[in-house]
Amino acid sequence: MSERLRDMPRRLTTRLTTRLAHAIGLVEPPLLGASVAPHHTFRWDLDKTYLRTEFDSLRDLLKAGLEEATDKVAYPGAAAVLRSLHQPEHRICIVSGSPTHMRTVLAAKLALDGVHYDEFTLKNNARNILRGRFRSLRAQIPYKLPALLASRCAGAPAPRESMFGDDAEADAIVYCLYADIVADRITQFDLGRVLEAARAYPDDAARTLELARQAPRGGGVDRIFIHLDRRSPPSMFRAFGPRLVPVFNYFQIALVLYSDGVLDARQVLFVAKEMLDSGQFDVPQLANSLQDLMYRGRVDRPIVLRLASEAGAAAESVADASGNLPPYDRIASAFRERVDQLAGFVAPLTTSVPLLDYVRLVDEEHVHRRRRETRV
Amino acid sequence: MGGDNAPREIVRGAARASLAGGPLDILLVGDLDVIGGELSRIRHDASRIRLCHVAPGPSTDPHGLPSHVRTIAELVAAGEGDAAVSASDKMAWLEATARFWRPLPGVTRPALAAVFPTELRRGRMNDPFALVLDVNARADATAAELVQFAKMGVVYASLISRNEAPRVALLAASNHPPLGPVEVADADVAMRKASNINYVGALEGTQIPRGVADVIVSAGHLGNVVLSMLEAAGETVMQLAEYSHRAKVTSRLSALALTTALQSLRPFTEWHQYAGAPLLGYHDLLLRVHPRAGANAFANAIRVAAIATSRGLLPALARATGDGA
């Protein structure tokens, strides 16, 4: 019998085992970093940031796990923002706490929405279960932080990064911690204490510390957007400093990105259009969202007036019989009205990024989570 | 802002209403230094809340109108809002609406209404509140105006409580025959003849809490006095019950046994916490909230204002009053 025939059972078993391992999410695709440093990296969470997902109860978890791609619903405007960020020299990396076996359906949903991404990391809960690491099934910091650091270590890092999360769990803490590591503002000792407070397993903590040591420094995280899925009071996030922006919807994200020079006026207005087309928002709500950002000092009056002016100019220059364009004139008029009604009043905003007591923040997050779980 | 608990309870009420969903756009008018600080500390949906800054300080209005009352009245008159919700001084609002709002066709005197909880409920909404109007202490009314109040009250009750045929009564010193000024007697005759009013006759003040009528029509000063007495009586009942709790042991034990029953009375004795009352007769709507009201009352009043707008209250009032009083 030839060598090839004798080896067939082993190769067949390996192939079947590998396919099964991929299907249940035990094996993940390798992380391929950027070969050329992008100009700007955007790091996204998925559930409750991009997708409207409920997982507070077992029933919700099961439902989320069984949904098809077409059943999954993105927040109005989220897909438009992500599509707008897909530009040359931009890199889009998704790190989600959803389990790896959901990769196919989540990738299909992103494809349906026309969203491009460069990295897509999911949580290997199959491996956690096999290793008896049940704490890891719900833990967020010991999973997300090393995933973010590993992504930064793989390939050439961008000088600018923006991050997108939500207020359901610990995204604000994880992202700020990551930003402070990259900015060299946190020591290995302090990071070790944080991982201990976050109840990371010793080997996971050691791996995170090593990744933090290796992660390229320089550049930094410009913006951390926290989508207020639970409608947490914005003042809860004041302690995290001005780089963290709590947002009520994706129009607010688009406005801040416009203010930062990442998106242009046309892209912002098409985010607005997607939100209007969803039927869940109207022009007054978008204008109120803009005013809220202005009041909180997150976008300046000149920026808003420039956007209103560009919307007005677009309304004059383009005739739209098909209804495929945003309602530029109504938007421009509503924006100007909101600016007037603020009468120049803006809430004070601190400019310096504070040094955070992450151990205290992690402890508080654990308390909040236990309270929520008790209520549910 | 206005009221004893401004701005905290107003902002909290608005925040609650913003989270309830539905097509709603709430405009908060006042000192944003205070309003915004309060708002940032509570859960709310910023896309449903608009802010209008009015600097604090003495009023610049030539007639002394508080700045925020004037601003709200002007904004609503300009179409920036469909309704105003406020706990500010009643007289300030009567002045502001008279100056800046257009009266409905045929309306010679707007009616300030109040709601009062009754034993019997009404309409598809199982509404516990009867509508009493006019309770403006300032003025009396002619017979024609009393009939107009009845028509406006019927429209309000039928749309808000989903009460298809609200029972209308005329407040009088005696109900058989109706005793009071000649205007009351003339209004009694006119209402018996009116085909679009389900008139049940004259009503004495003591019958209001029983719920035998859904809309109680009164001249301003009388309505105001009766409402004030009913409000005070309710508070006195609760205070007496609590006082007995401090007396003899046997009284305390009895009061303890009645605790659940007494607590269930609270919605009726603290009713001003749960509802807003309209000013009817203009092309715009004002819902006045009790000055001591809490966040729940403001949230409810905003909800009622939204319901009134969505159900076409103002066009319906215009049709009712335009028919000729």
XYZ file of C-alpha atoms in Angstrom:
701
model
C 0.000 0.000 0.000
C 1.382 3.396 -0.855
C 2.448 5.863 1.794
C -0.368 8.152 0.723
C -3.045 5.509 1.183
C -1.649 4.443 4.548
C -1.705 8.091 5.688
C -5.287 8.716 4.496
C -7.089 7.867 7.766
C -4.852 10.246 9.703
C -5.293 13.047 7.144
C -9.059 12.481 7.014
C -9.332 12.586 10.809
C -7.210 15.720 10.959
C -9.279 17.400 8.252
C -12.591 16.474 9.936
C -11.288 17.485 13.331
C -10.067 20.814 11.989
C -13.376 21.508 10.258
C -15.284 20.585 13.405
C -12.973 22.717 15.506
C -13.580 25.688 13.212
C -17.337 25.076 13.180
C -17.646 25.139 16.967
C -15.213 28.032 17.207
C -12.455 26.139 18.953
C -9.915 27.308 16.376
C -9.648 30.938 15.316
C -8.199 32.392 12.149
C -4.724 33.872 12.648
C -4.362 37.569 13.375
C -2.842 39.292 10.359
C -1.655 42.761 11.191
C -1.222 45.595 8.735
C 1.933 45.338 6.658
C 1.968 49.113 6.147
C 1.061 51.398 9.040
C -2.452 52.786 8.497
C -3.142 56.422 9.211
C -6.003 55.729 11.602
C -7.276 52.532 13.240
C -10.877 52.191 14.373
C -11.574 49.553 16.998
C -15.185 48.444 17.351
C -17.200 46.395 19.741
C -20.222 44.660 18.214
C -23.071 43.833 20.607
C -24.894 46.903 21.949
C -22.429 49.106 20.062
C -23.154 48.172 16.475
C -25.868 45.550 16.921
C -28.994 45.967 19.001
C -28.507 42.825 21.103
C -30.111 41.791 24.361
C -28.285 39.267 26.531
C -29.349 40.109 30.036
C -31.352 36.925 30.473
C -30.749 33.333 29.434
C -33.656 33.571 27.027
C -32.121 36.616 25.351
C -28.755 34.852 25.106
C -30.337 31.837 23.450
C -32.299 34.046 21.070
C -29.162 35.983 20.086
C -27.350 32.726 19.521
C -30.026 31.320 17.231
C -30.741 34.407 15.116
C -29.938 34.485 11.419
C -27.944 37.350 9.919
C -31.131 38.896 8.544
C -32.684 38.888 12.030
C -29.875 40.912 13.530
C -30.509 44.657 13.725
C -27.857 47.355 13.654
C -28.447 50.681 15.366
C -29.640 53.333 12.917
C -26.644 55.072 11.372
C -24.070 52.547 12.610
C -23.574 50.881 9.245
C -23.317 54.249 7.509
C -20.594 55.349 9.934
C -18.642 52.131 9.406
C -18.983 52.351 5.637
C -17.766 55.960 5.778
C -14.719 54.895 7.779
C -13.709 52.413 5.093
C -11.124 54.586 3.382
C -7.536 54.175 2.186
C -5.142 54.304 5.148
C -7.913 53.453 7.583
C -8.017 50.107 9.384
C -11.146 48.696 10.979
C -10.719 46.105 13.725
C -13.619 44.436 15.494
C -13.161 42.877 18.939
C -16.394 41.365 20.189
C -17.383 39.322 23.226
C -19.676 37.198 21.043
C -18.523 33.562 20.894
C -16.448 32.315 17.982
C -19.092 29.903 16.724
C -21.165 32.957 15.723
C -18.497 34.188 13.303
C -20.353 33.043 10.191
C -23.649 34.696 11.037
C -22.020 37.913 12.288
C -19.782 38.156 9.227
C -22.874 37.631 7.062
C -24.661 40.464 8.868
C -21.729 42.814 8.360
C -21.620 41.838 4.680
C -25.354 42.518 4.363
C -24.763 45.983 5.795
C -21.903 46.621 3.380
C -19.395 46.900 6.215
C -15.760 46.179 5.512
C -13.334 45.190 8.273
C -9.671 44.233 8.488
C -9.774 42.196 11.705
C -12.573 40.347 13.435
C -11.817 38.829 16.847
C -14.408 36.851 18.779
C -14.311 35.217 22.177
C -13.275 31.583 22.290
C -15.828 30.384 24.808
C -15.555 26.805 23.530
C -11.950 26.731 24.710
C -12.927 28.409 28.005
C -15.533 25.710 28.638
C -13.119 22.896 27.748
C -10.580 24.335 30.168
C -13.214 24.747 32.892
C -12.736 28.541 32.860
C -16.341 29.466 33.515
C -15.435 32.878 34.957
C -14.034 33.746 31.559
C -17.407 33.224 29.902
C -18.720 36.537 31.279
C -15.462 38.341 32.051
C -14.785 41.232 29.722
C -11.558 42.934 30.785
C -9.393 39.762 30.833
C -10.635 38.998 27.302
C -10.821 42.343 25.550
C -7.665 43.998 26.829
C -5.256 41.298 25.590
C -7.227 41.052 22.340
C -6.765 44.783 21.725
C -3.090 44.640 22.673
C -2.492 41.592 20.461
C -4.059 43.465 17.555
C -1.751 46.422 18.162
C 1.266 44.158 18.410
C 0.465 42.415 15.114
C 1.692 44.537 12.237
C 2.452 48.235 12.055
C 0.336 50.376 14.406
C -1.474 53.548 13.351
C -0.520 56.889 14.899
C -4.204 57.574 15.586
C -6.853 55.287 17.015
C -10.550 55.682 17.796
C -12.563 53.202 19.773
C -16.264 52.367 19.855
C -18.025 50.627 22.745
C -21.146 50.786 24.890
C -22.248 51.347 28.476
C -23.567 47.828 29.061
C -20.390 46.447 30.614
C -16.798 47.611 30.965
C -15.903 49.049 27.564
C -15.085 52.482 29.003
C -12.618 50.942 31.463
C -11.036 48.570 28.928
C -10.601 51.213 26.259
C -9.165 53.830 28.629
C -6.818 51.222 30.081
C -5.679 50.264 26.580
C -5.207 53.942 25.700
C -3.130 54.545 28.834
C -0.959 51.480 28.136
C -0.285 52.702 24.584
C 0.503 56.169 25.962
C 2.855 54.635 28.537
C 0.866 56.075 31.430
C 0.450 52.873 33.405
C 3.164 50.695 34.957
C 3.311 46.904 34.763
C 2.776 46.760 38.509
C -0.423 48.821 38.344
C -1.645 46.840 35.371
C -1.071 43.653 37.344
C -3.223 45.009 40.168
C -6.003 45.862 37.703
C -5.940 42.366 36.215
C -6.119 40.899 39.688
C -9.130 43.087 40.487
C -10.679 41.940 37.201
C -10.189 38.317 38.374
C -8.062 37.312 35.410
C -6.633 33.800 35.534
C -2.886 33.913 36.318
C -1.742 32.742 32.871
C -4.110 35.175 31.133
C -2.807 37.978 33.355
C 0.789 37.030 32.531
C 0.004 36.994 28.819
C -1.693 40.424 29.059
C 1.270 41.895 30.915
C 3.642 40.569 28.258
C 1.483 41.989 25.444
C 1.355 45.323 27.260
C 5.136 45.289 27.508
C 5.501 44.547 23.784
C 2.765 46.841 22.474
C 4.280 49.630 20.378
C 4.091 53.007 22.066
C 3.610 56.308 20.324
C 0.591 57.857 18.699
C -2.485 57.445 20.773
C -6.168 56.965 21.188
C -7.907 60.160 20.089
C -11.452 59.216 20.862
C -13.394 56.658 22.823
C -17.086 56.611 21.939
C -19.417 54.962 24.423
C -22.851 54.293 22.966
C -25.400 54.778 25.754
C -27.431 51.672 25.041
C -28.637 51.642 28.662
C -29.048 55.425 28.643
C -26.548 55.783 31.480
C -26.259 59.402 32.678
C -23.428 61.120 30.774
C -21.980 62.439 34.039
C -21.020 58.838 34.927
C -18.247 59.109 32.349
C -16.895 62.525 33.297
C -14.108 60.941 35.337
C -12.706 59.280 32.207
C -11.706 62.603 30.737
C -12.458 64.519 27.532
C -11.250 61.849 25.083
C -14.226 59.655 26.089
C -17.493 60.834 24.534
C -20.762 59.278 25.718
C -23.189 59.309 22.789
C -26.913 58.725 22.513
C -26.883 57.761 18.840
C -24.768 57.458 15.723
C -25.443 60.946 14.504
C -23.528 62.184 17.522
C -20.622 59.894 16.624
C -20.670 61.204 13.053
C -20.660 64.805 14.305
C -17.643 64.296 16.537
C -15.790 62.488 13.744
C -16.631 65.430 11.477
C -15.296 67.811 14.101
C -12.103 65.691 14.298
C -11.699 65.853 10.518
C -12.278 62.131 10.013
C -15.589 62.440 8.137
C -16.710 65.135 5.744
C -20.091 66.888 5.703
C -21.512 64.670 2.983
C -20.715 61.533 4.993
C -22.311 63.003 8.114
C -25.472 63.864 6.206
C -25.694 60.368 4.777
C -25.465 58.959 8.299
C -28.369 61.282 9.063
C -30.237 59.951 6.053
C -29.806 56.344 7.143
C -31.176 57.261 10.544
C -34.138 59.116 9.031
C -34.836 56.234 6.640
C -34.908 53.789 9.563
C -38.102 55.491 10.751
C -36.733 55.685 14.274
C -35.459 59.246 14.002
C -36.754 62.503 12.597
C -34.991 65.793 11.805
C -35.851 67.402 15.189
C -34.272 64.432 16.994
C -31.076 64.757 14.976
C -31.005 68.476 15.680
C -31.564 67.835 19.401
C -28.681 65.339 19.320
C -26.452 67.986 17.799
C -27.501 70.532 20.400
C -26.801 68.055 23.201
C -23.242 67.606 21.928
C -22.795 71.351 21.663
C -24.114 71.905 25.156
C -21.709 69.259 26.511
C -18.844 71.035 24.789
C -18.134 68.141 22.423
C -18.535 70.104 19.182
C -17.956 73.823 18.769
C -20.368 76.377 17.432
C -18.184 77.223 14.361
C -18.092 73.526 13.418
C -21.874 73.229 13.680
C -22.451 76.387 11.665
C -20.026 75.142 9.033
C -21.931 71.868 8.793
C -25.243 73.740 8.585
C -23.761 75.944 5.886
C -22.507 72.957 3.907
C -25.918 71.302 4.247
C -27.593 74.500 3.071
C -25.225 74.773 0.107
C -25.905 71.155 -0.805
C -29.662 71.825 -0.666
C -29.273 74.698 -3.128
C -26.997 72.885 -5.523
C -28.729 69.509 -5.796
C -32.299 68.934 -6.851
C -33.548 65.583 -5.624
C -36.700 64.238 -7.187
C -35.948 60.634 -6.266
C -35.727 61.192 -2.508
C -32.327 59.510 -2.374
C -30.596 62.481 -0.811
C -30.786 63.749 2.757
C -33.258 66.605 3.451
C -30.416 69.147 3.466
C -32.512 72.276 3.827
C -34.556 71.034 6.792
C -31.420 69.780 8.486
C -29.591 73.076 7.989
C -32.541 75.071 9.299
C -33.036 72.848 12.370
C -29.314 73.021 13.212
C -29.226 76.802 13.107
C -32.307 76.973 15.318
C -30.727 74.752 17.963
C -27.561 76.832 17.951
C -29.630 79.975 18.541
C -31.586 78.417 21.383
C -28.421 77.547 23.263
C -27.603 81.274 23.198
C -23.914 80.489 23.378
C -24.232 78.497 26.582
C -21.804 75.577 26.862
C -21.147 73.373 29.883
C -17.541 73.461 31.093
C -15.373 70.522 30.006
C -12.021 69.541 31.458
C -9.208 69.414 28.926
C -6.678 67.154 30.638
C -6.833 63.372 30.591
C -6.909 62.261 34.227
C -4.944 59.397 35.790
C -7.626 56.869 36.600
C -7.893 54.563 39.586
C -8.639 51.471 37.510
C -8.790 49.109 40.462
C -11.590 51.175 41.990
C -13.368 51.409 38.632
C -13.201 47.643 38.141
C -14.541 47.025 41.655
C -17.409 49.460 41.043
C -18.199 47.801 37.734
C -18.430 44.426 39.453
C -20.874 45.871 42.001
C -23.031 47.444 39.239
C -23.063 44.194 37.284
C -24.121 42.146 40.297
C -26.932 44.625 41.003
C -28.137 44.407 37.399
C -28.050 40.626 37.445
C -30.028 40.602 40.700
C -32.668 42.896 39.149
C -32.987 40.705 36.055
C -39.207 76.485 35.273
C -41.487 77.455 38.178
C -43.010 75.581 41.085
C -41.634 74.621 44.481
C -39.497 71.773 43.153
C -38.003 73.444 40.096
C -35.854 72.654 38.290
C -35.000 69.221 39.666
C -38.431 67.574 39.471
C -39.247 69.232 36.139
C -36.024 68.010 34.563
C -36.530 64.538 36.031
C -40.083 64.459 34.722
C -38.898 65.481 31.268
C -36.137 62.849 31.388
C -38.662 60.151 32.282
C -40.978 61.231 29.501
C -38.084 61.183 27.007
C -37.388 57.529 27.808
C -40.993 56.471 27.300
C -40.627 56.520 23.531
C -43.127 57.633 20.943
C -43.023 60.810 18.877
C -42.068 63.408 21.445
C -39.911 66.527 21.407
C -39.526 68.202 24.810
C -38.220 71.748 25.030
C -36.741 72.682 28.420
C -36.593 76.431 28.977
C -34.547 78.020 31.715
C -31.058 78.488 33.065
C -29.046 75.771 31.305
C -26.350 75.951 33.960
C -28.860 74.386 36.324
C -30.978 72.379 33.892
C -28.038 70.838 32.081
C -26.284 69.869 35.288
C -29.398 68.086 36.515
C -29.980 66.384 33.146
C -26.461 65.024 32.884
C -26.915 63.174 36.177
C -30.004 61.206 35.164
C -30.999 58.729 32.488
C -32.633 60.383 29.507
C -32.798 60.359 25.728
C -31.055 63.495 24.530
C -32.547 63.168 21.044
C -35.995 63.918 22.514
C -34.954 66.898 24.623
C -34.207 70.376 23.336
C -32.700 73.141 25.429
C -33.449 76.861 25.374
C -31.286 79.030 27.584
C -32.927 81.837 29.528
C -30.479 83.699 31.721
C -31.443 83.947 35.384
C -32.154 87.292 36.932
C -34.974 89.811 37.202
C -37.532 89.875 34.431
C -37.075 92.413 31.658
C -40.727 92.189 30.672
C -42.533 95.548 31.032
C -45.407 93.825 32.852
C -43.108 91.779 35.075
C -43.755 88.404 33.474
C -41.114 85.843 34.523
C -38.655 85.441 31.643
C -39.132 81.721 31.218
C -42.956 82.020 31.146
C -42.765 84.697 28.493
C -40.213 82.717 26.482
C -42.306 79.551 26.545
C -45.488 81.423 25.611
C -43.709 83.103 22.694
C -42.108 79.879 21.488
C -45.410 77.999 21.533
C -47.173 80.893 19.785
C -44.439 80.829 17.113
C -45.097 77.136 16.484
C -41.999 75.887 18.267
C -44.198 73.732 20.460
C -47.700 72.274 20.448
C -48.203 72.614 24.178
C -46.666 74.114 27.282
C -46.297 72.252 30.581
C -45.520 74.381 33.593
C -45.824 74.663 37.362
C -45.276 78.400 37.255
C -47.611 80.902 38.822
C -51.170 80.653 37.475
C -51.626 84.425 37.183
C -48.388 84.750 35.200
C -49.681 82.170 32.745
C -53.068 83.817 32.411
C -51.287 87.060 31.589
C -48.829 85.440 29.168
C -51.480 83.516 27.245
C -53.739 86.559 27.018
C -50.873 88.556 25.526
C -49.257 86.065 23.181
C -51.806 83.384 22.270
C -54.780 83.594 19.901
C -58.181 82.694 21.338
C -60.241 80.027 19.591
C -63.121 81.267 17.417
C -66.041 82.372 19.548
C -64.131 82.122 22.841
C -64.533 85.233 24.937
C -62.970 83.830 28.078
C -60.505 80.927 28.346
C -61.218 78.327 31.011
C -58.621 77.215 33.475
C -59.444 73.645 34.379
C -58.432 71.372 37.208
C -58.751 67.638 37.645
C -60.094 65.955 40.714
C -60.176 62.252 41.552
C -63.603 60.715 42.068
C -65.089 57.512 43.341
C -66.358 56.469 39.915
C -64.051 56.073 36.927
C -64.870 57.034 33.384
C -64.200 56.342 29.725
C -62.210 53.601 28.001
C -59.078 54.823 29.803
C -60.753 54.176 33.196
C -59.834 57.715 34.129
C -60.321 58.492 37.838
C -60.336 62.263 37.292
C -63.252 64.586 36.688
C -62.602 67.909 34.978
C -63.639 71.086 36.762
C -63.647 74.367 34.838
C -63.280 77.291 35.221
C -61.174 77.558 38.394
C -59.632 80.912 37.624
C -60.195 82.865 40.801
C -60.133 86.129 38.990
C -63.365 86.241 37.075
C -67.000 85.299 36.898
C -68.629 84.129 33.703
C -71.774 84.814 31.707
C -74.242 82.053 30.919
C -72.911 81.838 27.364
C -69.374 81.459 28.685
C -70.470 78.699 31.065
C -71.953 76.821 28.106
C -68.735 77.365 26.173
C -66.756 75.955 29.110
C -69.022 72.898 28.982
C -68.360 72.387 25.267
C -64.601 72.682 25.709
C -64.668 70.371 28.734
C -66.647 67.781 26.761
C -64.078 67.826 23.938
C -61.190 67.494 26.381
C -62.805 64.681 28.359
C -63.852 62.743 25.283
C -60.386 62.871 23.705
C -58.203 62.395 26.772
C -60.330 59.952 28.797
C -61.826 58.376 25.647
C -65.183 59.088 27.236
C -67.684 59.094 24.366
C -70.454 60.988 26.179
C -69.023 62.844 29.167
C -71.664 63.781 31.744
C -71.732 67.524 32.280
C -72.965 69.211 35.430
C -73.233 72.805 36.568
C -71.839 73.619 40.002
C -74.513 75.302 42.124
C -75.376 75.973 45.750
C -78.253 73.553 45.405
C -79.101 71.227 42.625
C -82.881 71.303 42.736
C -83.572 73.921 41.540
C -80.060 75.151 40.738
C -79.319 77.942 43.180
C -76.796 80.630 42.379
C -76.421 83.761 40.298
C -78.792 84.292 37.393
C -76.011 83.233 35.003
C -76.118 79.759 36.540
C -79.877 79.457 36.063
C -79.628 80.694 32.476
C -76.758 78.306 31.758
C -78.825 75.466 33.226
C -81.625 76.228 30.772
C -79.229 76.539 27.827
C -77.455 73.274 28.585
C -80.712 71.355 28.864
C -81.524 72.523 25.330
C -78.051 71.862 23.858
C -78.057 68.691 21.776
C -74.297 68.178 21.965
C -74.012 68.263 25.755
C -74.896 65.245 27.909
C -76.176 67.471 30.706
C -77.046 65.749 34.010
C -78.151 68.884 35.832
C -76.835 71.074 38.637
C -74.429 69.635 41.162
C -73.551 70.569 44.714
C -69.894 70.712 45.740
C -70.200 67.679 48.005
C -71.227 65.524 45.041
C -68.028 66.137 43.049
C -65.967 63.384 44.723
C -68.712 60.842 44.068
C -68.110 61.037 40.330
C -71.686 61.650 39.215
C -70.330 64.031 36.563
C -67.260 63.940 34.340
C -67.163 67.645 33.482
C -68.185 70.127 36.153
C -68.762 73.660 34.952
C -68.403 76.583 37.265
C -67.764 80.283 37.319
C -64.114 80.963 38.154
C -64.240 82.055 41.755
C -66.623 79.327 42.877
C -64.676 76.599 41.130
C -61.467 77.824 42.705
C -62.938 77.863 46.219
C -64.489 74.412 45.882
C -61.280 72.854 44.550
C -59.196 74.416 47.295
C -61.557 73.069 49.947
C -61.578 69.581 48.457
C -57.790 69.594 48.277
C -57.498 70.730 51.882
C -60.077 68.175 53.031
C -58.093 65.363 51.462
C -54.893 66.485 53.146
C -56.686 66.869 56.472
C -58.024 63.299 56.311
C -54.496 61.948 55.902
C -53.108 64.181 58.634
C -55.845 63.116 61.048
C -55.170 59.474 60.289
C -51.462 60.003 60.946
C -52.241 61.970 64.141
C -54.369 59.137 65.499
C -51.352 56.937 64.952
C -49.599 58.915 67.705
C -52.496 58.694 70.175
C -53.604 55.753 72.319
C -52.240 52.299 71.751
C -55.630 51.044 70.615
C -55.822 53.873 68.069
C -52.344 53.068 66.876
C -53.233 49.418 66.425
C -56.356 50.368 64.496
C -54.394 52.772 62.335
C -51.831 50.031 61.666
C -54.594 47.702 60.518
C -55.786 50.403 58.178
C -52.318 51.190 56.831
C -52.802 49.423 53.523
C -56.189 51.045 53.032
C -54.766 54.447 53.925
C -51.863 53.996 51.539
C -54.278 53.138 48.748
C -55.939 56.511 49.368
C -52.722 58.381 48.641
C -53.286 58.599 44.873
C -56.489 60.452 45.693
C -55.185 62.754 48.405
C -51.936 63.455 46.582
C -53.628 63.630 43.177
C -51.786 66.815 42.333
C -48.716 64.624 42.006
C -50.253 62.622 39.212
C -52.039 64.886 36.740
C -51.837 68.210 34.921
C -54.772 70.485 34.230
C -55.402 72.381 30.999
C -56.061 75.984 30.071
C -58.642 75.739 27.292
C -59.723 78.377 24.841
C -56.617 79.172 22.826
C -55.071 77.823 19.648
C -52.300 76.448 21.873
C -52.457 74.242 24.927
C -51.170 74.833 28.424
C -51.092 72.070 30.999
C -50.564 73.412 34.462
C -48.943 71.179 37.020
C -49.373 71.727 40.746
C -46.495 73.827 42.176
C -45.693 71.049 44.663
C -45.700 68.368 42.008
C -42.943 65.815 41.626
C -41.284 64.274 38.599
C -44.118 61.791 38.042
C -46.640 64.593 37.661
C -44.480 66.380 35.109
C -43.882 63.189 33.174
C -47.644 62.495 33.201
C -48.473 66.013 32.106
C -46.021 65.770 29.199
C -47.627 62.472 28.255
C -51.112 63.994 28.388
C -49.946 66.956 26.285
C -48.546 64.557 23.694
C -51.780 62.552 23.695
C -53.856 65.705 23.364
C -51.795 66.824 20.380
C -51.811 63.457 18.649
C -55.589 63.136 19.071
C -56.243 66.561 17.569
C -57.506 68.325 20.689
C -56.957 71.870 19.427
C -58.739 71.444 16.068
C -61.591 69.681 17.902
C -61.858 72.570 20.370
C -61.884 75.059 17.487
C -64.753 73.157 15.854
C -66.710 72.979 19.117
C -66.346 76.671 19.931
C -66.694 77.810 16.328
C -70.185 76.299 16.166
C -71.325 79.293 18.171
C -71.636 79.227 21.916
